[in-house]
XYZ file of C-alpha atoms in Angstrom:
449
model
C 283.553 64.825 99.770
C 284.695 68.036 101.461
C 284.569 71.064 99.180
C 285.329 73.879 101.634
C 284.632 77.562 100.961
C 283.825 78.626 97.411
C 282.427 81.354 95.207
C 280.329 81.414 92.080
C 282.599 81.940 89.061
C 281.269 84.451 86.554
C 283.153 85.927 83.556
C 282.635 89.442 84.915
C 284.585 88.666 88.097
C 286.957 86.002 86.782
C 290.057 88.027 87.692
C 288.736 88.806 91.180
C 287.913 85.146 91.807
C 291.411 84.081 90.759
C 292.972 86.608 93.134
C 290.854 85.754 96.196
C 292.693 83.875 98.917
C 291.238 80.845 100.674
C 289.015 79.739 97.777
C 288.773 75.941 97.658
C 286.292 75.588 94.800
C 284.069 77.470 92.372
C 280.734 76.884 90.718
C 280.041 77.831 87.080
C 276.665 78.072 85.329
C 276.697 75.044 83.028
C 274.722 76.668 80.205
C 277.276 79.499 79.990
C 280.146 77.124 79.229
C 281.071 75.696 75.840
C 280.969 71.920 75.656
C 284.427 71.559 74.054
C 286.643 74.119 75.800
C 286.873 76.129 79.000
C 287.519 79.826 79.606
C 291.190 80.466 80.387
C 290.315 81.556 83.915
C 288.728 78.190 84.729
C 291.677 76.383 83.159
C 294.053 78.281 85.450
C 291.898 77.594 88.498
C 291.804 73.886 87.738
C 295.576 73.839 87.258
C 295.840 75.254 90.791
C 293.742 72.377 92.104
C 290.523 74.360 92.484
C 287.450 72.157 92.005
C 284.857 73.421 89.506
C 281.210 72.323 89.803
C 278.765 72.902 86.905
C 275.445 74.367 88.040
C 272.548 73.865 85.617
C 269.562 76.186 85.316
C 267.636 74.919 82.273
C 266.708 71.247 82.801
C 263.393 71.968 84.511
C 263.325 68.659 86.367
C 260.134 69.693 88.153
C 258.316 70.130 84.840
C 255.662 67.785 83.502
C 257.803 66.622 80.567
C 260.573 64.084 80.894
C 264.039 65.679 80.805
C 265.327 66.654 77.376
C 268.050 64.135 76.365
C 269.971 66.872 74.528
C 270.092 69.077 77.630
C 271.127 66.105 79.758
C 273.901 65.190 77.334
C 275.095 68.793 77.364
C 275.237 68.867 81.165
C 277.057 65.524 81.201
C 279.625 66.821 78.702
C 280.375 69.855 80.847
C 280.778 67.707 83.949
C 283.317 65.544 82.129
C 285.132 68.553 80.659
C 285.514 70.029 84.148
C 286.383 66.746 85.853
C 283.637 67.691 88.310
C 282.814 65.521 91.335
C 279.088 66.283 90.942
C 276.621 68.449 89.035
C 273.753 70.507 90.424
C 270.344 71.662 89.228
C 267.101 73.004 90.707
C 263.792 71.697 91.988
C 261.772 73.835 89.618
C 259.963 74.001 86.317
C 261.085 76.443 83.635
C 258.771 75.690 80.704
C 255.281 74.375 80.076
C 252.830 73.669 77.297
C 253.690 71.519 74.306
C 252.421 68.035 73.388
C 251.072 67.100 76.819
C 248.610 69.991 76.669
C 248.381 70.410 72.872
C 249.296 74.071 73.374
C 252.226 76.310 72.388
C 255.442 75.827 74.296
C 256.069 78.553 76.875
C 259.413 79.425 78.471
C 259.522 81.111 81.873
C 263.103 82.304 81.589
C 263.333 81.717 85.322
C 262.930 79.041 87.997
C 259.332 78.531 89.115
C 258.196 76.475 92.127
C 256.613 73.064 91.755
C 253.563 72.350 93.922
C 254.406 70.312 97.003
C 251.901 67.621 96.169
C 252.199 63.865 95.730
C 251.500 64.187 91.993
C 254.306 66.701 91.520
C 256.623 64.581 93.660
C 255.931 61.479 91.531
C 256.814 63.383 88.363
C 259.901 64.985 89.892
C 261.244 61.684 91.199
C 260.932 59.973 87.829
C 262.619 62.930 86.118
C 265.431 62.879 88.669
C 266.016 59.163 88.082
C 266.218 59.766 84.328
C 268.775 62.516 84.941
C 270.810 60.372 87.341
C 270.993 57.581 84.786
C 272.223 60.033 82.129
C 274.928 61.815 84.139
C 278.467 60.546 84.746
C 278.618 61.956 88.288
C 276.188 62.383 91.206
C 273.402 64.964 91.025
C 272.414 67.443 93.736
C 269.247 69.547 93.605
C 268.663 73.036 94.975
C 265.611 74.408 96.762
C 264.475 77.609 95.046
C 263.215 81.008 96.169
C 259.561 81.748 95.472
C 257.301 84.753 95.176
C 254.179 82.604 94.914
C 252.866 79.407 96.444
C 250.534 76.804 95.005
C 247.110 76.283 96.587
C 246.242 72.988 98.292
C 249.818 71.857 98.914
C 250.092 68.547 100.746
C 253.680 68.657 102.056
C 255.989 71.178 103.671
C 259.256 72.026 101.936
C 261.235 69.876 104.366
C 258.889 66.911 103.956
C 258.976 67.271 100.167
C 262.787 67.264 100.125
C 263.000 64.343 102.545
C 260.662 62.246 100.423
C 262.606 63.160 97.260
C 265.878 62.015 98.836
C 264.308 58.820 100.189
C 262.961 57.832 96.776
C 265.873 58.803 94.546
C 269.018 58.995 96.674
C 269.666 62.432 95.157
C 271.779 64.870 97.168
C 270.701 68.356 98.189
C 272.073 71.808 97.529
C 270.520 73.902 100.286
C 270.304 77.625 99.544
C 269.887 79.431 102.866
C 269.051 82.688 101.062
C 266.137 80.888 99.401
C 264.936 79.620 102.774
C 264.975 83.225 104.005
C 263.144 84.372 100.864
C 260.396 81.839 101.439
C 260.187 82.909 105.076
C 259.521 86.548 104.116
C 257.321 85.881 101.084
C 255.433 82.760 102.110
C 255.677 82.682 105.890
C 257.613 79.409 105.904
C 259.866 78.798 108.903
C 263.502 78.082 107.868
C 264.215 76.288 111.156
C 261.283 73.918 110.591
C 262.457 73.175 107.051
C 265.954 72.434 108.340
C 264.548 70.173 111.050
C 262.548 68.171 108.507
C 265.052 67.733 105.717
C 267.696 64.951 105.731
C 270.860 66.892 106.555
C 273.040 63.871 105.746
C 272.081 64.358 102.077
C 273.466 67.902 101.830
C 276.177 68.212 99.169
C 276.811 71.902 99.779
C 275.198 75.223 100.667
C 274.507 78.442 98.765
C 274.608 81.896 100.377
C 273.425 84.954 98.419
C 272.124 88.484 98.791
C 268.768 90.037 98.041
C 266.578 93.004 98.835
C 263.111 93.615 100.275
C 260.684 95.857 98.381
C 257.122 96.518 99.565
C 257.150 93.512 101.859
C 258.428 91.135 99.163
C 261.924 89.675 99.302
C 263.657 89.515 95.915
C 266.464 86.972 95.665
C 268.528 89.174 93.362
C 272.053 87.781 93.767
C 272.992 91.424 93.106
C 273.074 92.727 96.683
C 275.268 91.995 99.698
C 274.440 89.037 101.922
C 272.230 90.237 104.772
C 272.291 89.370 108.468
C 269.015 87.360 108.312
C 270.502 85.104 105.621
C 273.607 84.532 107.730
C 271.291 83.678 110.638
C 269.740 80.901 108.540
C 273.250 79.698 107.707
C 273.966 79.622 111.442
C 270.781 77.586 112.006
C 271.966 75.064 109.455
C 275.493 74.933 110.901
C 274.071 74.280 114.384
C 272.596 71.068 112.976
C 275.315 69.847 110.615
C 278.807 70.620 109.321
C 278.220 71.119 105.565
C 280.868 69.804 103.141
C 280.899 73.074 101.241
C 279.549 76.619 101.402
C 279.502 78.909 98.367
C 278.870 82.630 97.898
C 276.722 83.466 94.856
C 276.770 86.783 92.994
C 275.238 87.189 89.525
C 275.002 90.935 88.927
C 276.099 94.389 90.161
C 279.469 92.870 90.955
C 281.391 94.637 93.741
C 285.185 94.992 94.004
C 287.134 91.933 95.038
C 287.654 93.345 98.536
C 283.890 93.349 99.143
C 283.576 89.758 97.934
C 286.411 88.812 100.286
C 284.578 90.540 103.130
C 281.412 88.545 102.469
C 283.412 85.320 102.402
C 284.965 86.279 105.736
C 281.474 86.864 107.166
C 280.438 83.397 105.996
C 283.499 81.818 107.632
C 282.865 83.710 110.867
C 279.222 82.578 110.893
C 280.223 78.947 110.446
C 282.755 79.166 113.293
C 280.374 80.959 115.637
C 277.451 78.588 115.031
C 279.401 75.344 115.407
C 278.335 73.446 118.553
C 281.170 73.232 121.141
C 281.412 69.460 120.937
C 279.661 69.218 117.556
C 277.390 66.375 118.739
C 275.084 66.592 115.740
C 275.734 64.693 112.495
C 278.668 65.806 110.406
C 278.634 65.139 106.708
C 282.174 66.218 105.973
C 283.913 63.483 104.056
C 280.630 61.768 103.129
C 280.790 59.872 99.873
C 279.500 62.103 97.073
C 277.323 59.277 95.797
C 275.298 59.105 99.010
C 276.277 55.427 99.374
C 277.593 54.872 102.908
C 278.846 51.372 102.011
C 280.728 52.530 98.932
C 278.633 50.273 96.674
C 277.890 52.084 93.436
C 274.600 51.639 91.637
C 276.463 50.928 88.415
C 274.885 53.675 86.306
C 277.736 56.168 86.506
C 275.708 58.603 88.586
C 276.802 57.158 91.914
C 273.319 57.641 93.394
C 273.196 54.187 94.935
C 270.884 54.615 97.964
C 267.443 54.901 96.487
C 264.165 53.082 96.703
C 263.067 50.828 93.817
C 261.572 52.829 90.961
C 257.817 52.851 90.522
C 256.140 54.195 87.377
C 254.361 57.531 87.544
C 250.629 56.777 87.838
C 248.597 57.207 84.671
C 247.383 60.753 84.137
C 249.803 62.293 86.643
C 251.998 63.963 84.040
C 248.940 65.226 82.188
C 247.471 66.797 85.333
C 250.825 68.346 86.172
C 251.182 69.703 82.640
C 247.757 71.328 82.679
C 248.369 72.979 86.051
C 251.852 74.277 85.179
C 250.754 75.539 81.771
C 247.831 77.428 83.286
C 250.119 79.098 85.806
C 252.872 79.981 83.342
C 250.355 81.266 80.806
C 248.898 83.579 83.452
C 252.392 84.835 84.272
C 253.716 85.436 80.760
C 250.701 85.592 78.443
C 248.113 87.454 80.501
C 245.559 84.640 80.674
C 243.256 84.441 83.720
C 244.884 83.414 86.979
C 244.274 79.791 87.982
C 241.906 79.309 90.907
C 243.387 79.555 94.381
C 246.430 81.724 93.574
C 247.087 85.112 95.149
C 246.404 87.523 92.263
C 248.609 90.248 93.721
C 251.556 87.908 94.067
C 251.003 86.634 90.528
C 251.315 90.219 89.280
C 254.549 90.642 91.250
C 255.915 87.414 89.774
C 254.811 88.398 86.270
C 256.600 91.743 86.491
C 259.701 90.019 87.879
C 259.783 87.578 84.953
C 259.459 90.403 82.419
C 262.186 92.417 84.152
C 264.513 89.415 84.154
C 263.897 88.891 80.434
C 264.764 92.530 79.776
C 267.969 92.274 81.820
C 269.172 89.027 80.255
C 268.357 90.099 76.680
C 270.341 93.287 77.314
C 273.309 91.094 78.262
C 273.117 88.602 75.392
C 272.369 91.357 72.854
C 273.980 94.557 74.235
C 273.490 96.285 70.886
C 269.746 96.549 71.542
C 269.910 98.923 74.550
C 272.716 100.764 72.750
C 270.557 101.303 69.656
C 267.303 102.033 71.495
C 268.804 104.004 74.387
C 266.423 104.914 77.209
C 263.545 103.501 75.167
C 264.867 99.944 75.350
C 263.488 98.911 78.718
C 259.924 100.303 78.421
C 259.710 98.924 74.882
C 260.869 95.488 75.976
C 258.539 95.352 78.988
C 255.591 96.280 76.747
C 256.655 93.560 74.305
C 257.073 90.980 77.094
C 253.572 91.705 78.351
C 252.051 90.428 75.122
C 254.687 88.074 73.713
C 255.639 85.018 75.814
C 259.124 83.633 75.354
C 259.032 80.433 73.306
C 262.776 79.817 72.931
C 266.021 80.967 74.503
C 267.102 84.508 75.205
C 268.901 84.949 71.883
C 265.696 84.020 70.069
C 263.865 86.444 72.359
C 266.243 89.244 71.365
C 265.580 88.623 67.663
C 261.825 88.437 68.186
C 261.874 91.689 70.154
C 263.850 93.509 67.442
C 261.459 92.213 64.782
C 258.486 93.322 66.920
C 259.906 96.856 67.213
C 260.559 97.087 63.469
C 257.110 95.787 62.508
C 255.557 98.374 64.844
C 257.391 101.130 62.929
C 260.075 101.848 65.502
C 262.400 103.222 66.445
C 261.360 106.722 65.455
C 264.904 107.883 64.769
C 265.774 106.818 61.179
C 269.433 106.130 61.994
C 268.459 103.915 64.926
C 265.918 102.150 62.726
C 268.553 101.383 60.079
C 270.957 100.124 62.718
C 268.274 97.885 64.248
C 267.286 96.600 60.799
C 270.872 95.691 59.944
C 271.368 94.103 63.377
C 268.295 91.913 62.917
C 269.226 90.953 59.346
C 272.749 89.984 60.384
C 271.464 87.531 62.997
C 268.225 86.141 61.618
C 269.676 84.124 58.726
C 269.642 80.357 58.616
C 273.434 80.189 58.934
C 276.165 82.504 60.234
C 277.436 84.988 57.614
C 280.800 84.353 55.972
C 283.843 86.427 56.895
C 283.529 88.698 53.834
C 279.873 89.359 54.612
C 280.721 90.191 58.223
C 283.373 92.698 57.114
C 280.956 94.376 54.697
C 278.272 94.602 57.355
C 280.737 95.991 59.913
C 281.748 98.712 57.443
C 278.104 99.471 56.717
C 277.323 99.710 60.428
C 280.216 102.123 60.902
C 278.858 104.320 58.122
C 275.359 104.261 59.641
C 276.693 105.568 62.953
C 278.270 108.623 61.289
């Protein structure tokens, strides 16, 4: 299926996305969409014939646990609501702990790399098959950016992806910005990865911006796309004609004219890098199910070309769970670093996770930085250093507010009353009735005076 040129749809730039010319499709974060209705902007885009692809971030298919059926059902519902031709997720783990390790559940709040080992591959492949069997459309998986690497890895990124595709028939979402990130941070050659991976499995490509600080590349999605990232895109285009290419932007959104300029740069790169006679494989028009004969597997996922399933060897999930829990605990709970990891890089990753938590909590609960002012960020980072996230970001916001109040803050009595009322309004077992909300709104207005 040919997608064309697209852009990541975000509520903050919905109007700009609608006004951009030459946009064939958009991608929306699945977890930010309601399961029973769409934002008006996406409705209008679909009415214009613009394809919308849901992009998941919370499944954690690289984790030791089998995929959560509730999360899978939610992703499936959004795919059906959008009439999407496929759904996408990440090759990553996002949580650890729990029953497999008899330890508290820990949430990373971010995508973390899986080790490129045969054990991790066995677990990932079984999880991918479970997801494929639960989704109504084909699944494509994205390579992620990393600040850290696991010790004693047995496969390169390209080999790992090739083996994953061979076993499961899953398609690939190749993020060229992530390949550049791993080049700067881990010394991995993007060209080698592209040579090793099965280009015929590519569903589409991500392009995004980032920034380098102290020799570390941060895949921020909040900065313009750089020349080195476009060079990796050119490397990919010299090998294959991708069905779709999408510009991602998640924060610090520029005016629409700047987004249009970045899209033009992507188009120009694709034209310039195309071989004169294009002798290499083209995957434009490839069946989205990866089945070259058009024979569907019969499970609704359309992932028909895959090797027969083999059970994960005994003990593999347990070993994976122990390793991932040890790493995540070191990153978010301050436990000792597992053997073989770069301690300096672990500190960089730990600070990045805490900073991301602070940023996302400020978005889902904007009242907190408003109430706490300049004290919000240092207070949250101190809290994050000792309190791992065990649920979603909304739960994290409530836990942070409770932590501040128990510690006797904030010092200003008006701010303390406002924070107390905010926490009380949201920590009940059920949402307050309309009358209660009106009373609390009036009380909040009085507190501000």
